[in-house]
Structures are given as C-alpha cells and as structure tokens.
Amino acid sequence: MTTRRWLLPVIVVLTLFSLPLLLLGMAVMLTYPSLPSLEVLTDYHPKVPLRIYSAEGTLLGEFGEERRALVKIADVPDAMKNAILAAEDDRFYQHGGVDYMGVMRAALSNFTAGGTRQGASTITMQVARNFFLSKEKTFTRKFNEMLLAFKIEHYLSKNDIFQLYINQIYLGQRSYGFAAASQIYFGKPLSQISIAEAAMLAGLPKAPSSYNPVVNPKRAKLRQMYVLRRMHELHFINDEQFKFAQNEPLVTKHGNQEFSVKSDYLTEMVRQSVYQKYQDATYTEGFKVYTTIRQQDQIAAYQAVRRGVLEYDRRHGYRGPEGYADLQQGNSEEALEEALQDSSDNDDLLPAVVLSESPALIQAYCKGGERVTISGEALRFAQRALSDKVALNQRIVVGSIIRVQKNEHGVWQISQLPQVESAFVSGNPLDGAIYALVGGFDFNHNQFNHITQAWRQPGSSFKPFIYSAALEKGFTPATIINDAPLTFGSDQTGSEPWQPKNYDGKYAGPMRMREALIHSKNMVSIRILQSITPRYAQDYITKFGLDAEKHPPYLTMALGAGSVTPLQMLTGYSVFANGGFRTTPYFIQRIEDAQGRVLSKTIPVAANEGAEQVIDVRNAYTMVSMMQDVVKHGTAIRAMQLGRQDLAGKTGTTSDSIDAWFCGFQPTVVGIAWMGFDQPRSLGDKETGGGAALPIWISYMEKTLKNVPQAEYSMPDNMAAVRINESGHRDENGARVEYFYQENIPGGQAAPAPVEIGKPADSVKDQLL
C-alpha cells in the first residue's frame, strides 16, 4: 500500500521531467529534416568583387556589391585567428557547435533582464545564422540556430567552419570577411596585420557600426582593448606582446585610402572596359584584372600631379576659408566633427575648424580628432586672411573651416583645395603599355578623366607634328626661315583679321628651323605650314593617331589651335620615341576568373615587331635630335636638372595661357603633363608649359629614370652628320653639326633667302643648304 502511495507521485514527477525532453525530442525530430541543405556551405561561392591589380600584383581597386576577399584558413595569421577566438568563441575547438556553459550564462542573464538581451552564439552558430537565418532574437530562431550548428559540425571540420566564418562575416564599410576588412581599414593584406590591428578587426563582428574604427574610433579602441585583454587571459599573447599592442597607434584608412596606390581614374577605365564585356557579372564573379600600371610609376605620377597643382595654387594666393561653423554652442569633439561632416577628405589636405586665431598663430581641430597649431612661416600663405582689412568671406576667424597639410618637413601649414586641374600619363613607346595614369587632381571631387575625355588645345606641343611633316616636304633642320611679324586679313582667314605673335613678342629674323623649334617661334611655324599647306599637314598628323576633323586646315593649326587629349599626345610622341612606329596604348594585360584561369589577354603589336611604320626612321631621328635641343637649350631647359642627355620633348602654352603642356620622352618611357581649368580661363600671364606642366614631368621622370642607364639614339642609315655654319651652309670648319637625309645633304652655296609667305613647297629645295 505504501509503495503504491509513492508510485503515483514518482510517475508524475518523472513525467514532468521527461515531458520537456520528449517535447524537445519531438521538436528536434520535426524540425531537423526541414533544416536547409548545407550545399551552400560545402559549395561556397559568395559574390566576389572585380579586383584590379598593378603589373606587379598590387591591389589598385575593386568594384562590387560586397567587398570580399576569400582566404584559406592556412593563410590566416595566428594573431588573427586567436583574436577572433578570444572575442567570439574561445572554446570553439572544444565544443560540438553549442557551448552549453555559454547558453546557461545567457539564459540566466536574459531571465533576470526579463527578455532576450544576451546571446550565446558560437562561431558555428554564427555561421548558421549568417548563411540561413535572420538576426532576430527569438527562441525559435535560436533553437533552429542550435540545430543547424549541430548539423554543420557533423558535416564540416572545425577548420572548414572557421574558414567560412572568416570569409563571410560582415565587418562594416561594405566589407565581408577579415581579408577584405584588413585591406579596407588598414590598407594592407591580412598576412601583414599586427596583433593590435587583428584585435581591432576581431572586435567588429559584435557591432560593425558601433565599433567601426573610422566612424567611432573611441568605441573601437575600447573594444580592441577588451579583445587584447581576452587574448592575454587566454595566453594567446604574452605580457610583452600585450603591452606593446595596447600602446601601438593604429592608422585607419579614410574614404578611398584603403588602397596603397592612388589610381582611381585608371581603375574606373578598367571597370568600364570589363563591364562592356561581362555586364553585371563584372561585380560578382571575382574577376581579376592585371593592368600595365607599374606601382612605383603610378605613385610617382600621383605625387607629381599633386605637388605641381599645389605649387601652382600657392603661386596664385589664398582664396579664403571653405566655410564657417558656429561654435557658440560649444566646441566639444562631437560638435566639431559634426561641423566637418560635409567636408570631404582629400588625401593629405585635411579639413579643420579654427579654434583660435591671431596674426601669429592658429589653432585648429582636424577631422578625425587631431588638434594642430600653425605659426610662423607656415602661416605666410594665408597671412592676409588673418587681417581685418579683407572681406569677411575671405577672413580666417574662429569657426572658419580651412584645409591644413604637413609640408615636406612635417610641419603643419594652411593650404586649400585647388580649382585648377592637371593630368599626367606615361607609357612604353615600344608597345603602348601605360605605366601611369592620373586623370585629375582628385577623383572623389571630380571624376572627369582629363587623360581620355579632355579635348584641349595643345599649343606649341603640337609643333613637332608640323615640323615632321615639313621634313617630308624637303625641309631640313638647317633650312632658313624668317621669324618676322605676320598679318592676315579677313579675306585670308575667312573671319576676323589675325596678327599672330611670338610668346615673348620678340622676333629674331632669318633663323634655322632647329633654332625655331628650340625657342618655339610661332612665326616660323606659321611660315612652315604655309609652305607645306594646311591640307597636307591635316592629313599628315593622322599618322600620329590624331583626328583630322579636330584640326581644321587653317594656319592656326601651326600654333596648336586644334583639339587633342593627353592620351592622343602619348600616342603621337611615342612615334618619335620608337623610331617612327605607331603603337596603340593599352592598360589591361589580362583578365582572370576567380580560379585564376585567363579569360582574355592583350598581345600588343610592338615597334619593329609588326606595328605600322608611319614615318621614316630618319624623320623620327631628326625630330628627336631637335627636341633634345629643346631640353638642352630651349623652353624645357629646366629638365636638365635631371642630369641626363637622353631627354627630348616640347613645351606647349596656348593663347592667354589657358592650357599648359609638356610632352617629353626618353627611349624607354614617354610622359605627357597637362594643366588647365575645366572651364577654360587663363592660368596667369606668367604661366607657361615650362613653368606649370614641365615640373610635373620632371618630378615623375626623376623617380622613374633613377636607375635607368643613359641611352643613345643611333643615327639611321642613309643619313649624314654635316658641319655647317650659322647660316646653315655646309662648312668643314663650321662650329655646328647638323643631320640630313642622304639625298638632302647641302652644298656650300651662298646663304639662301628665308621662306616667304605663300612660298610653295616645291621651291623649298632651292633653299636647302
């Protein structure tokens, strides 16, 4: 009787205890078969963006919905793996997908808090959620998450699961996976990050927005410190590493700084080219494009353009602050950051708010948190703006939004965003490979690519094409041509009367053609074009890749009044540099798929290897010789500071100094530099191609040719070097040596008359010396 009395309560108690287990078992039996297939994990093919690389393999840029870089677990550094484990799941390699101790801790926390405030997600559970489930905090979702975790653990190894997590997790800034985040936040591959950087990245999965080191550096730092402490507690790092990592300053990349080589204009050209071929697949299939861009060349070109533009800008004075922020409500860091939120970054030109000012000193808060003091020589550029004698909108006062940058000595100085634009492109004259391309001062500010889209007047940089045409009509570098004033009536121009002038307003009278190019004499160029006729010249320039319709057959063509792009000028000057062959510029070497299979490859047609020879090699040699003298003795003499004898080129300055050019080369590389305003206006009365554009070219060539041996141009067959006198006569005792086609070697006649207006080309032979 006693036994029966206790039996019923025991059965009831056992039932109460077993019923939840039975219900749980039934739930598992009902739910498990309906769990999604793991095929998406075992056959992992995420959206991978288009990636663009330099010739050496340096990442230049990427385009895609998701910024992702796949990495194998074996290639993930231990510091990164340990940081993730410390931050997210230190028992990952011990549990079976669910950490029961963590679940109990979370359940207790949620019970006392009266809701689902804390989770206990392991790395495996996070993989399940990221691939299959929503992020809502409900018991149903958590239950399914746990079941999926068991299923994943059953089918995949721990390393496979960890690899999926490392590649799939969202980490802010559109980055998915730690390899992409490393590039975006620190501008370096995952293999190169430090322990401190790894800890910063490992802190992101919990709340990518809140712990974003770019947007919330203070909160990100607190999270990083927590991860480092956990790594230390778990003995992943020792005391010395812990202390060093805590004190290591982290420099995160802002805006488009995550790529170490600035090449936005070029990468956009690549994107457009790939999209034309592959359409929307461009952004998801993981295509890898290897360009012809050489890393150091691109860096040198970018720095040269920035330096050249800023030097020009400083020559023309400070225009005043960009704006004004009302600091009456206080100057807390939050208020200052809010005041600067609409001021975009521009590389080293940082936006800042003036906190205090006097004629001798300015203190300012820079976007990002740094406070700077500017005084002495660093204030000179904007000294006038610190006076009460200037207009209010040009005056620097407390609250003014200005730009600051460090000079070459590391001293902060006032600067400003330039209004002028500039561009530079360089390439291999032998096969057309583009080495560097900078389409403007700042891509984020102005996406207009001046290398390919800007049709500008070339000015005197066009003259070599006219001179080359003249050589084919019997002219020689010794031909005497009159540098004297010219006047054309409306009946000759078809419109307004025209009275061209030399740049300096001076005229030298009869002079040899070589001297005329050296000193860029406009009157001589016009007389040459008169003689060979504009129609002939218009047709001839197409040999260099120029468009005939952009250069109407009028005498103004002699002064470069037509339209060219810098890329066309690269093509044209390459013909001179390579001995007369026309090569086609290209910037894509090959395109690979995500597995590294080559989808397409550019096979250039090189000089002497199939490229069309468009001008006589003797013509090219003669033009190179004359353009070498432009550098050695003429308008580009500033380039002689490079200490080389193998440079050649031509400056270009258009009417009213609206465009400034320098087009020059050495046998291994051609470079084209341009400067001007997008809405054409004068650069300034004293600005020329030699003063505004040439320094950009010099800056680039100084680095690019640093270890390149000096080259010599070999005189082709059927040419002769002949001594001549100042009048261009053949003279065995002459002080000068000139180069002639064999059939044009001059005799020792009396000095010829200069070429006159309207003199037909057929009569030029009577003037050869």
mmCIF file of C-alpha atoms in Angstrom, residues 442-640:
data_model
loop_
_atom_site.group_PDB
_atom_site.id
_atom_site.type_symbol
_atom_site.label_atom_id
_atom_site.label_comp_id
_atom_site.label_asym_id
_atom_site.label_seq_id
_atom_site.Cartn_x
_atom_site.Cartn_y
_atom_site.Cartn_z
ATOM 1 C CA ASP A 442 41.238 64.210 -57.003
ATOM 2 C CA PHE A 443 38.837 61.574 -58.328
ATOM 3 C CA ASN A 444 36.391 61.890 -55.434
ATOM 4 C CA HIS A 445 35.996 65.588 -56.174
ATOM 5 C CA ASN A 446 35.976 65.373 -59.975
ATOM 6 C CA GLN A 447 35.514 62.106 -61.881
ATOM 7 C CA PHE A 448 36.150 63.736 -65.271
ATOM 8 C CA ASN A 449 39.137 61.896 -66.726
ATOM 9 C CA HIS A 450 41.281 64.554 -68.379
ATOM 10 C CA ILE A 451 43.557 61.955 -69.972
ATOM 11 C CA THR A 452 40.832 60.451 -72.138
ATOM 12 C CA GLN A 453 37.962 62.955 -72.051
ATOM 13 C CA ALA A 454 39.506 66.429 -72.080
ATOM 14 C CA TRP A 455 39.802 67.882 -75.579
ATOM 15 C CA ARG A 456 42.209 70.753 -75.178
ATOM 16 C CA GLN A 457 44.332 72.934 -77.427
ATOM 17 C CA PRO A 458 47.893 71.557 -77.470
ATOM 18 C CA GLY A 459 49.579 74.881 -78.239
ATOM 19 C CA SER A 460 53.242 74.639 -79.159
ATOM 20 C CA SER A 461 53.437 70.983 -78.116
ATOM 21 C CA PHE A 462 51.741 70.365 -81.489
ATOM 22 C CA LYS A 463 54.620 71.919 -83.456
ATOM 23 C CA PRO A 464 56.724 68.740 -83.721
ATOM 24 C CA PHE A 465 54.000 67.186 -85.886
ATOM 25 C CA ILE A 466 54.140 70.174 -88.249
ATOM 26 C CA TYR A 467 57.943 70.081 -88.317
ATOM 27 C CA SER A 468 57.869 66.354 -89.031
ATOM 28 C CA ALA A 469 55.537 66.999 -91.963
ATOM 29 C CA ALA A 470 57.953 69.660 -93.209
ATOM 30 C CA LEU A 471 60.836 67.179 -93.205
ATOM 31 C CA GLU A 472 58.846 65.010 -95.588
ATOM 32 C CA LYS A 473 58.454 68.038 -97.871
ATOM 33 C CA GLY A 474 62.183 68.644 -98.137
ATOM 34 C CA PHE A 475 62.851 70.892 -95.170
ATOM 35 C CA THR A 476 65.880 70.177 -93.004
ATOM 36 C CA PRO A 477 66.862 71.382 -89.537
ATOM 37 C CA ALA A 478 69.188 73.838 -91.315
ATOM 38 C CA THR A 479 66.504 75.377 -93.529
ATOM 39 C CA ILE A 480 66.467 79.153 -93.012
ATOM 40 C CA ILE A 481 63.021 80.552 -92.216
ATOM 41 C CA ASN A 482 62.161 84.145 -91.375
ATOM 42 C CA ASP A 483 60.982 84.892 -87.840
ATOM 43 C CA ALA A 484 59.207 88.153 -88.628
ATOM 44 C CA PRO A 485 55.719 89.527 -87.930
ATOM 45 C CA LEU A 486 52.784 88.344 -89.994
ATOM 46 C CA THR A 487 49.375 89.854 -90.617
ATOM 47 C CA PHE A 488 46.419 88.138 -92.265
ATOM 48 C CA GLY A 489 43.337 89.921 -93.497
ATOM 49 C CA SER A 490 39.815 88.671 -93.164
ATOM 50 C CA ASP A 491 39.931 87.542 -96.805
ATOM 51 C CA GLN A 492 42.737 85.119 -95.851
ATOM 52 C CA THR A 493 41.283 83.868 -92.567
ATOM 53 C CA GLY A 494 37.655 83.734 -93.626
ATOM 54 C CA SER A 495 36.672 85.581 -90.465
ATOM 55 C CA GLU A 496 38.460 88.186 -88.371
ATOM 56 C CA PRO A 497 41.865 89.647 -89.253
ATOM 57 C CA TRP A 498 44.671 87.796 -87.488
ATOM 58 C CA GLN A 499 48.017 89.096 -86.329
ATOM 59 C CA PRO A 500 49.837 86.258 -84.552
ATOM 60 C CA LYS A 501 52.766 86.939 -82.264
ATOM 61 C CA ASN A 502 55.628 85.109 -80.666
ATOM 62 C CA TYR A 503 55.105 84.383 -76.969
ATOM 63 C CA ASP A 504 57.716 86.926 -75.882
ATOM 64 C CA GLY A 505 56.747 89.456 -78.564
ATOM 65 C CA LYS A 506 60.282 89.407 -79.982
ATOM 66 C CA TYR A 507 61.416 88.446 -83.488
ATOM 67 C CA ALA A 508 64.828 87.096 -84.464
ATOM 68 C CA GLY A 509 64.652 87.370 -88.259
ATOM 69 C CA PRO A 510 66.011 84.595 -90.501
ATOM 70 C CA MET A 511 66.905 81.503 -88.452
ATOM 71 C CA ARG A 512 67.472 77.796 -88.857
ATOM 72 C CA MET A 513 64.472 75.526 -88.345
ATOM 73 C CA ARG A 514 66.172 73.772 -85.430
ATOM 74 C CA GLU A 515 66.580 77.080 -83.587
ATOM 75 C CA ALA A 516 62.968 77.949 -84.315
ATOM 76 C CA LEU A 517 61.745 74.795 -82.557
ATOM 77 C CA ILE A 518 64.173 75.237 -79.674
ATOM 78 C CA HIS A 519 62.739 78.681 -78.951
ATOM 79 C CA SER A 520 59.183 77.822 -80.069
ATOM 80 C CA LYS A 521 58.916 80.605 -82.643
ATOM 81 C CA ASN A 522 55.299 80.957 -83.745
ATOM 82 C CA MET A 523 56.049 82.937 -86.893
ATOM 83 C CA VAL A 524 58.349 80.220 -88.183
ATOM 84 C CA SER A 525 55.744 77.508 -87.561
ATOM 85 C CA ILE A 526 53.150 79.511 -89.491
ATOM 86 C CA ARG A 527 55.526 80.009 -92.416
ATOM 87 C CA ILE A 528 56.333 76.288 -92.453
ATOM 88 C CA LEU A 529 52.635 75.420 -92.525
ATOM 89 C CA GLN A 530 52.060 77.942 -95.303
ATOM 90 C CA SER A 531 54.723 76.224 -97.340
ATOM 91 C CA ILE A 532 53.595 72.620 -96.861
ATOM 92 C CA THR A 533 49.905 73.702 -96.877
ATOM 93 C CA PRO A 534 47.398 73.132 -94.069
ATOM 94 C CA ARG A 535 45.641 70.399 -96.050
ATOM 95 C CA TYR A 536 48.816 68.339 -96.263
ATOM 96 C CA ALA A 537 49.505 68.841 -92.550
ATOM 97 C CA GLN A 538 45.942 67.896 -91.636
ATOM 98 C CA ASP A 539 46.326 64.596 -93.425
ATOM 99 C CA TYR A 540 49.859 64.014 -92.146
ATOM 100 C CA ILE A 541 49.037 64.312 -88.448
ATOM 101 C CA THR A 542 46.711 61.307 -88.651
ATOM 102 C CA LYS A 543 49.874 59.185 -88.842
ATOM 103 C CA PHE A 544 50.348 60.032 -85.159
ATOM 104 C CA GLY A 545 46.854 58.971 -84.099
ATOM 105 C CA LEU A 546 45.378 62.485 -84.167
ATOM 106 C CA ASP A 547 41.905 63.224 -85.546
ATOM 107 C CA ALA A 548 41.938 65.305 -88.719
ATOM 108 C CA GLU A 549 38.498 66.784 -88.016
ATOM 109 C CA LYS A 550 39.751 68.163 -84.700
ATOM 110 C CA HIS A 551 42.375 70.207 -86.577
ATOM 111 C CA PRO A 552 40.752 72.341 -89.293
ATOM 112 C CA PRO A 553 43.108 73.105 -92.211
ATOM 113 C CA TYR A 554 43.854 76.703 -91.312
ATOM 114 C CA LEU A 555 47.132 78.392 -90.451
ATOM 115 C CA THR A 556 46.128 78.471 -86.773
ATOM 116 C CA MET A 557 46.895 74.744 -86.804
ATOM 117 C CA ALA A 558 50.592 75.703 -86.705
ATOM 118 C CA LEU A 559 50.100 77.083 -83.194
ATOM 119 C CA GLY A 560 48.168 74.079 -81.898
ATOM 120 C CA ALA A 561 44.694 75.612 -82.117
ATOM 121 C CA GLY A 562 43.021 72.235 -82.709
ATOM 122 C CA SER A 563 41.969 69.757 -80.018
ATOM 123 C CA VAL A 564 43.742 66.740 -78.577
ATOM 124 C CA THR A 565 43.565 64.559 -75.493
ATOM 125 C CA PRO A 566 46.661 63.769 -73.433
ATOM 126 C CA LEU A 567 46.269 60.115 -74.432
ATOM 127 C CA GLN A 568 46.494 61.117 -78.095
ATOM 128 C CA MET A 569 49.627 63.086 -77.358
ATOM 129 C CA LEU A 570 51.104 59.994 -75.714
ATOM 130 C CA THR A 571 50.428 58.055 -78.906
ATOM 131 C CA GLY A 572 51.860 60.819 -81.088
ATOM 132 C CA TYR A 573 55.078 61.370 -79.161
ATOM 133 C CA SER A 574 55.624 57.601 -78.908
ATOM 134 C CA VAL A 575 56.038 57.601 -82.698
ATOM 135 C CA PHE A 576 59.056 59.898 -82.341
ATOM 136 C CA ALA A 577 60.485 57.954 -79.412
ATOM 137 C CA ASN A 578 60.273 54.493 -81.000
ATOM 138 C CA GLY A 579 61.683 55.329 -84.418
ATOM 139 C CA GLY A 580 58.538 56.014 -86.403
ATOM 140 C CA PHE A 581 56.080 53.242 -85.456
ATOM 141 C CA ARG A 582 52.523 53.824 -84.295
ATOM 142 C CA THR A 583 51.620 51.721 -81.280
ATOM 143 C CA THR A 584 48.251 51.559 -79.547
ATOM 144 C CA PRO A 585 48.083 52.483 -75.846
ATOM 145 C CA TYR A 586 46.644 49.725 -73.657
ATOM 146 C CA PHE A 587 46.233 49.317 -69.920
ATOM 147 C CA ILE A 588 44.913 45.762 -69.396
ATOM 148 C CA GLN A 589 47.410 42.915 -69.553
ATOM 149 C CA ARG A 590 45.000 40.078 -68.828
ATOM 150 C CA ILE A 591 41.707 39.183 -67.161
ATOM 151 C CA GLU A 592 41.419 36.081 -64.960
ATOM 152 C CA ASP A 593 38.437 34.390 -63.375
ATOM 153 C CA ALA A 594 38.215 33.666 -59.659
ATOM 154 C CA GLN A 595 40.142 30.408 -60.124
ATOM 155 C CA GLY A 596 42.987 32.126 -61.949
ATOM 156 C CA ARG A 597 42.079 30.945 -65.452
ATOM 157 C CA VAL A 598 42.983 33.518 -68.111
ATOM 158 C CA LEU A 599 39.842 34.784 -69.835
ATOM 159 C CA SER A 600 41.493 37.327 -72.114
ATOM 160 C CA LYS A 601 44.966 38.682 -72.720
ATOM 161 C CA THR A 602 46.305 41.679 -74.589
ATOM 162 C CA ILE A 603 49.004 40.898 -77.129
ATOM 163 C CA PRO A 604 50.436 44.272 -78.146
ATOM 164 C CA VAL A 605 51.821 44.933 -81.599
ATOM 165 C CA ALA A 606 55.208 46.466 -80.873
ATOM 166 C CA ALA A 607 57.604 48.662 -82.807
ATOM 167 C CA ASN A 608 59.779 46.587 -85.129
ATOM 168 C CA GLU A 609 57.532 43.615 -84.341
ATOM 169 C CA GLY A 610 54.503 44.190 -86.512
ATOM 170 C CA ALA A 611 53.493 47.756 -85.696
ATOM 171 C CA GLU A 612 52.895 50.022 -88.691
ATOM 172 C CA GLN A 613 55.779 52.333 -89.509
ATOM 173 C CA VAL A 614 54.069 55.652 -90.145
ATOM 174 C CA ILE A 615 57.071 57.957 -90.594
ATOM 175 C CA ASP A 616 60.593 57.434 -91.895
ATOM 176 C CA VAL A 617 63.020 56.411 -89.161
ATOM 177 C CA ARG A 618 65.218 59.280 -90.345
ATOM 178 C CA ASN A 619 62.352 61.681 -89.745
ATOM 179 C CA ALA A 620 61.908 60.349 -86.215
ATOM 180 C CA TYR A 621 65.636 60.611 -85.513
ATOM 181 C CA THR A 622 65.790 64.183 -86.792
ATOM 182 C CA MET A 623 62.794 65.223 -84.688
ATOM 183 C CA VAL A 624 64.245 63.569 -81.590
ATOM 184 C CA SER A 625 67.503 65.434 -82.190
ATOM 185 C CA MET A 626 65.689 68.775 -82.410
ATOM 186 C CA MET A 627 63.540 68.044 -79.353
ATOM 187 C CA GLN A 628 66.657 67.066 -77.407
ATOM 188 C CA ASP A 629 67.873 70.603 -78.049
ATOM 189 C CA VAL A 630 64.556 71.978 -76.752
ATOM 190 C CA VAL A 631 65.501 70.335 -73.451
ATOM 191 C CA LYS A 632 69.192 71.222 -73.563
ATOM 192 C CA HIS A 633 68.929 74.831 -74.761
ATOM 193 C CA GLY A 634 65.295 75.863 -75.117
ATOM 194 C CA THR A 635 61.966 76.248 -73.381
ATOM 195 C CA ALA A 636 62.364 72.961 -71.492
ATOM 196 C CA ILE A 637 65.899 73.576 -70.225
ATOM 197 C CA ARG A 638 64.632 73.166 -66.678
ATOM 198 C CA ALA A 639 64.563 69.396 -67.328
ATOM 199 C CA MET A 640 68.367 69.409 -67.473
#
